[in-house]
């Protein structure tokens, strides 16, 4: 019950700050965005459908669609779903949480979770990764980005406090959910972590 209350509070926070999120992120991806190299390179290795989890304004979903990928966005905040659909009218967006994804029969070849699990405590993160593992087809890959550091903790965020997950803790959580870690790295300044995981074929 406490976890559900926390999730509802987070959704409410994003709903009331949706216009701020749009102003901060925009609805498109800048040619100078440093994350393009990482996400585009990963997407080029995905042979099949991609799900952008926590799609927000739909900027990465729309960007990947323009590059020719078969991609769909998943976003639980109605106000952001409306923004994403208006900005990218030919791209499908689901108004769903990660937890609700467990009830779907769809399987994806690639899942992008770009700063979409940053507000989750360890228990919520473990539950979300388990759902994402189940939503991936065998052999599919998950690309996740998160805030990191030498120790767990929280840090300020424009909408709600975010969690800092050390690289080893993130790797352990991913493995516990059934994935294999394919690649992991931390940005030079030590705040941003990226992990590529794969669902085993067997």
mmCIF file of N, CA and C in Angstrom, residues 21-76:
data_model
loop_
_atom_site.group_PDB
_atom_site.id
_atom_site.type_symbol
_atom_site.label_atom_id
_atom_site.label_comp_id
_atom_site.label_asym_id
_atom_site.label_seq_id
_atom_site.Cartn_x
_atom_site.Cartn_y
_atom_site.Cartn_z
ATOM 1 N N UNK A 21 8.083 20.066 -17.379
ATOM 2 C CA UNK A 21 8.814 18.971 -18.016
ATOM 3 C C UNK A 21 8.971 19.246 -19.506
ATOM 4 N N UNK A 22 7.898 19.709 -20.130
ATOM 5 C CA UNK A 22 7.950 20.022 -21.559
ATOM 6 C C UNK A 22 8.947 21.149 -21.819
ATOM 7 N N UNK A 23 8.918 22.173 -20.976
ATOM 8 C CA UNK A 23 9.849 23.291 -21.143
ATOM 9 C C UNK A 23 11.294 22.846 -20.956
ATOM 10 N N UNK A 24 11.509 21.901 -20.046
ATOM 11 C CA UNK A 24 12.865 21.433 -19.759
ATOM 12 C C UNK A 24 13.402 20.523 -20.853
ATOM 13 N N UNK A 25 12.566 19.576 -21.315
ATOM 14 C CA UNK A 25 13.030 18.550 -22.251
ATOM 15 C C UNK A 25 12.702 18.845 -23.706
ATOM 16 N N UNK A 26 11.586 19.544 -23.944
ATOM 17 C CA UNK A 26 11.130 19.716 -25.309
ATOM 18 C C UNK A 26 10.511 18.434 -25.826
ATOM 19 N N UNK A 27 10.111 18.438 -27.079
ATOM 20 C CA UNK A 27 9.481 17.256 -27.677
ATOM 21 C C UNK A 27 10.331 16.629 -28.775
ATOM 22 N N UNK A 28 11.496 17.211 -29.035
ATOM 23 C CA UNK A 28 12.397 16.673 -30.046
ATOM 24 C C UNK A 28 13.794 16.498 -29.481
ATOM 25 N N UNK A 29 14.642 15.871 -30.270
ATOM 26 C CA UNK A 29 16.023 15.615 -29.866
ATOM 27 C C UNK A 29 16.948 16.517 -30.674
ATOM 28 N N UNK A 30 17.748 17.289 -29.993
ATOM 29 C CA UNK A 30 18.679 18.205 -30.652
ATOM 30 C C UNK A 30 19.780 17.432 -31.370
ATOM 31 N N UNK A 31 20.225 17.912 -32.509
ATOM 32 C CA UNK A 31 21.364 17.271 -33.191
ATOM 33 C C UNK A 31 22.608 17.214 -32.313
ATOM 34 N N UNK A 32 22.705 18.122 -31.346
ATOM 35 C CA UNK A 32 23.881 18.166 -30.480
ATOM 36 C C UNK A 32 23.708 17.347 -29.208
ATOM 37 N N UNK A 33 22.579 16.680 -29.040
ATOM 38 C CA UNK A 33 22.336 15.912 -27.817
ATOM 39 C C UNK A 33 23.368 14.785 -27.709
ATOM 40 N N UNK A 34 24.162 14.755 -26.640
ATOM 41 C CA UNK A 34 25.212 13.733 -26.523
ATOM 42 C C UNK A 34 24.670 12.317 -26.367
ATOM 43 N N UNK A 35 23.414 12.179 -25.964
ATOM 44 C CA UNK A 35 22.837 10.845 -25.792
ATOM 45 C C UNK A 35 22.466 10.194 -27.119
ATOM 46 N N UNK A 36 22.430 10.978 -28.176
ATOM 47 C CA UNK A 36 22.049 10.423 -29.481
ATOM 48 C C UNK A 36 22.962 9.275 -29.891
ATOM 49 N N UNK A 37 24.252 9.461 -29.727
ATOM 50 C CA UNK A 37 25.212 8.434 -30.149
ATOM 51 C C UNK A 37 24.925 7.112 -29.457
ATOM 52 N N UNK A 38 24.648 7.167 -28.164
ATOM 53 C CA UNK A 38 24.416 5.956 -27.386
ATOM 54 C C UNK A 38 23.116 5.279 -27.808
ATOM 55 N N UNK A 39 22.039 6.055 -27.842
ATOM 56 C CA UNK A 39 20.721 5.477 -28.108
ATOM 57 C C UNK A 39 20.601 5.017 -29.549
ATOM 58 N N UNK A 40 21.102 5.802 -30.478
ATOM 59 C CA UNK A 40 21.016 5.406 -31.888
ATOM 60 C C UNK A 40 21.833 4.145 -32.159
ATOM 61 N N UNK A 41 23.018 4.062 -31.548
ATOM 62 C CA UNK A 41 23.858 2.876 -31.750
ATOM 63 C C UNK A 41 23.169 1.637 -31.199
ATOM 64 N N UNK A 42 22.567 1.764 -30.023
ATOM 65 C CA UNK A 42 21.842 0.625 -29.448
ATOM 66 C C UNK A 42 20.664 0.230 -30.332
ATOM 67 N N UNK A 43 19.865 1.212 -30.730
ATOM 68 C CA UNK A 43 18.675 0.919 -31.524
ATOM 69 C C UNK A 43 19.021 0.217 -32.833
ATOM 70 N N UNK A 44 20.184 0.546 -33.388
ATOM 71 C CA UNK A 44 20.586 -0.084 -34.653
ATOM 72 C C UNK A 44 20.865 -1.573 -34.492
ATOM 73 N N UNK A 45 21.057 -2.019 -33.248
ATOM 74 C CA UNK A 45 21.317 -3.442 -33.000
ATOM 75 C C UNK A 45 20.038 -4.219 -32.700
ATOM 76 N N UNK A 46 18.927 -3.512 -32.524
ATOM 77 C CA UNK A 46 17.667 -4.158 -32.168
ATOM 78 C C UNK A 46 16.953 -4.624 -33.434
ATOM 79 N N UNK A 47 16.729 -5.912 -33.513
ATOM 80 C CA UNK A 47 16.054 -6.492 -34.671
ATOM 81 C C UNK A 47 14.597 -6.771 -34.306
ATOM 82 N N UNK A 48 13.781 -5.728 -34.380
ATOM 83 C CA UNK A 48 12.380 -5.885 -34.024
ATOM 84 C C UNK A 48 11.849 -4.637 -33.339
ATOM 85 N N UNK A 49 10.759 -4.785 -32.638
ATOM 86 C CA UNK A 49 10.058 -3.647 -32.040
ATOM 87 C C UNK A 49 10.768 -3.135 -30.789
ATOM 88 N N UNK A 50 10.688 -1.819 -30.607
ATOM 89 C CA UNK A 50 11.283 -1.141 -29.467
ATOM 90 C C UNK A 50 10.179 -0.493 -28.639
ATOM 91 N N UNK A 51 10.309 -0.588 -27.323
ATOM 92 C CA UNK A 51 9.400 0.107 -26.406
ATOM 93 C C UNK A 51 10.208 1.135 -25.624
ATOM 94 N N UNK A 52 9.754 2.390 -25.686
ATOM 95 C CA UNK A 52 10.382 3.472 -24.940
ATOM 96 C C UNK A 52 9.595 3.654 -23.650
ATOM 97 N N UNK A 53 10.138 3.152 -22.552
ATOM 98 C CA UNK A 53 9.455 3.174 -21.256
ATOM 99 C C UNK A 53 9.698 4.508 -20.554
ATOM 100 N N UNK A 54 8.627 5.112 -20.057
ATOM 101 C CA UNK A 54 8.755 6.439 -19.464
ATOM 102 C C UNK A 54 9.054 7.450 -20.550
ATOM 103 N N UNK A 55 8.257 7.402 -21.607
ATOM 104 C CA UNK A 55 8.537 8.176 -22.821
ATOM 105 C C UNK A 55 8.445 9.677 -22.615
ATOM 106 N N UNK A 56 7.751 10.111 -21.571
ATOM 107 C CA UNK A 56 7.659 11.543 -21.301
ATOM 108 C C UNK A 56 7.010 12.307 -22.441
ATOM 109 N N UNK A 57 7.724 13.275 -22.983
ATOM 110 C CA UNK A 57 7.205 14.091 -24.086
ATOM 111 C C UNK A 57 7.276 13.366 -25.426
ATOM 112 N N UNK A 58 7.823 12.165 -25.410
ATOM 113 C CA UNK A 58 7.898 11.376 -26.639
ATOM 114 C C UNK A 58 9.077 11.708 -27.524
ATOM 115 N N UNK A 59 10.036 12.434 -26.989
ATOM 116 C CA UNK A 59 11.111 12.908 -27.869
ATOM 117 C C UNK A 59 11.987 11.771 -28.393
ATOM 118 N N UNK A 60 12.340 10.800 -27.538
ATOM 119 C CA UNK A 60 13.154 9.691 -28.036
ATOM 120 C C UNK A 60 12.324 8.712 -28.865
ATOM 121 N N UNK A 61 11.090 8.530 -28.484
ATOM 122 C CA UNK A 61 10.208 7.669 -29.273
ATOM 123 C C UNK A 61 10.076 8.219 -30.682
ATOM 124 N N UNK A 62 9.775 9.517 -30.773
ATOM 125 C CA UNK A 62 9.624 10.141 -32.080
ATOM 126 C C UNK A 62 10.916 10.137 -32.865
ATOM 127 N N UNK A 63 12.020 10.356 -32.187
ATOM 128 C CA UNK A 63 13.321 10.372 -32.867
ATOM 129 C C UNK A 63 13.632 9.011 -33.479
ATOM 130 N N UNK A 64 13.428 7.952 -32.710
ATOM 131 C CA UNK A 64 13.705 6.613 -33.224
ATOM 132 C C UNK A 64 12.750 6.243 -34.356
ATOM 133 N N UNK A 65 11.506 6.708 -34.253
ATOM 134 C CA UNK A 65 10.546 6.443 -35.329
ATOM 135 C C UNK A 65 10.989 7.118 -36.623
ATOM 136 N N UNK A 66 11.498 8.342 -36.506
ATOM 137 C CA UNK A 66 11.971 9.051 -37.702
ATOM 138 C C UNK A 66 13.182 8.370 -38.319
ATOM 139 N N UNK A 67 13.937 7.641 -37.506
ATOM 140 C CA UNK A 67 15.083 6.906 -38.037
ATOM 141 C C UNK A 67 14.676 5.584 -38.666
ATOM 142 N N UNK A 68 13.385 5.278 -38.603
ATOM 143 C CA UNK A 68 12.882 4.075 -39.262
ATOM 144 C C UNK A 68 12.633 2.892 -38.348
ATOM 145 N N UNK A 69 12.771 3.078 -37.045
ATOM 146 C CA UNK A 69 12.549 1.968 -36.116
ATOM 147 C C UNK A 69 11.062 1.792 -35.828
ATOM 148 N N UNK A 70 10.664 0.566 -35.567
ATOM 149 C CA UNK A 70 9.301 0.244 -35.152
ATOM 150 C C UNK A 70 9.254 0.438 -33.640
ATOM 151 N N UNK A 71 8.754 1.587 -33.195
ATOM 152 C CA UNK A 71 8.864 1.964 -31.788
ATOM 153 C C UNK A 71 7.528 2.462 -31.258
ATOM 154 N N UNK A 72 7.311 2.203 -29.984
ATOM 155 C CA UNK A 72 6.108 2.644 -29.286
ATOM 156 C C UNK A 72 6.528 3.228 -27.944
ATOM 157 N N UNK A 73 5.789 4.238 -27.477
ATOM 158 C CA UNK A 73 6.102 4.846 -26.202
ATOM 159 C C UNK A 73 5.146 4.395 -25.111
ATOM 160 N N UNK A 74 5.652 4.301 -23.891
ATOM 161 C CA UNK A 74 4.834 3.984 -22.723
ATOM 162 C C UNK A 74 5.060 5.070 -21.692
ATOM 163 N N UNK A 75 3.971 5.724 -21.280
ATOM 164 C CA UNK A 75 4.062 6.852 -20.357
ATOM 165 C C UNK A 75 2.806 6.878 -19.484
ATOM 166 N N UNK A 76 2.965 6.933 -18.155
ATOM 167 C CA UNK A 76 1.803 6.873 -17.279
ATOM 168 C C UNK A 76 1.098 8.201 -17.006
#
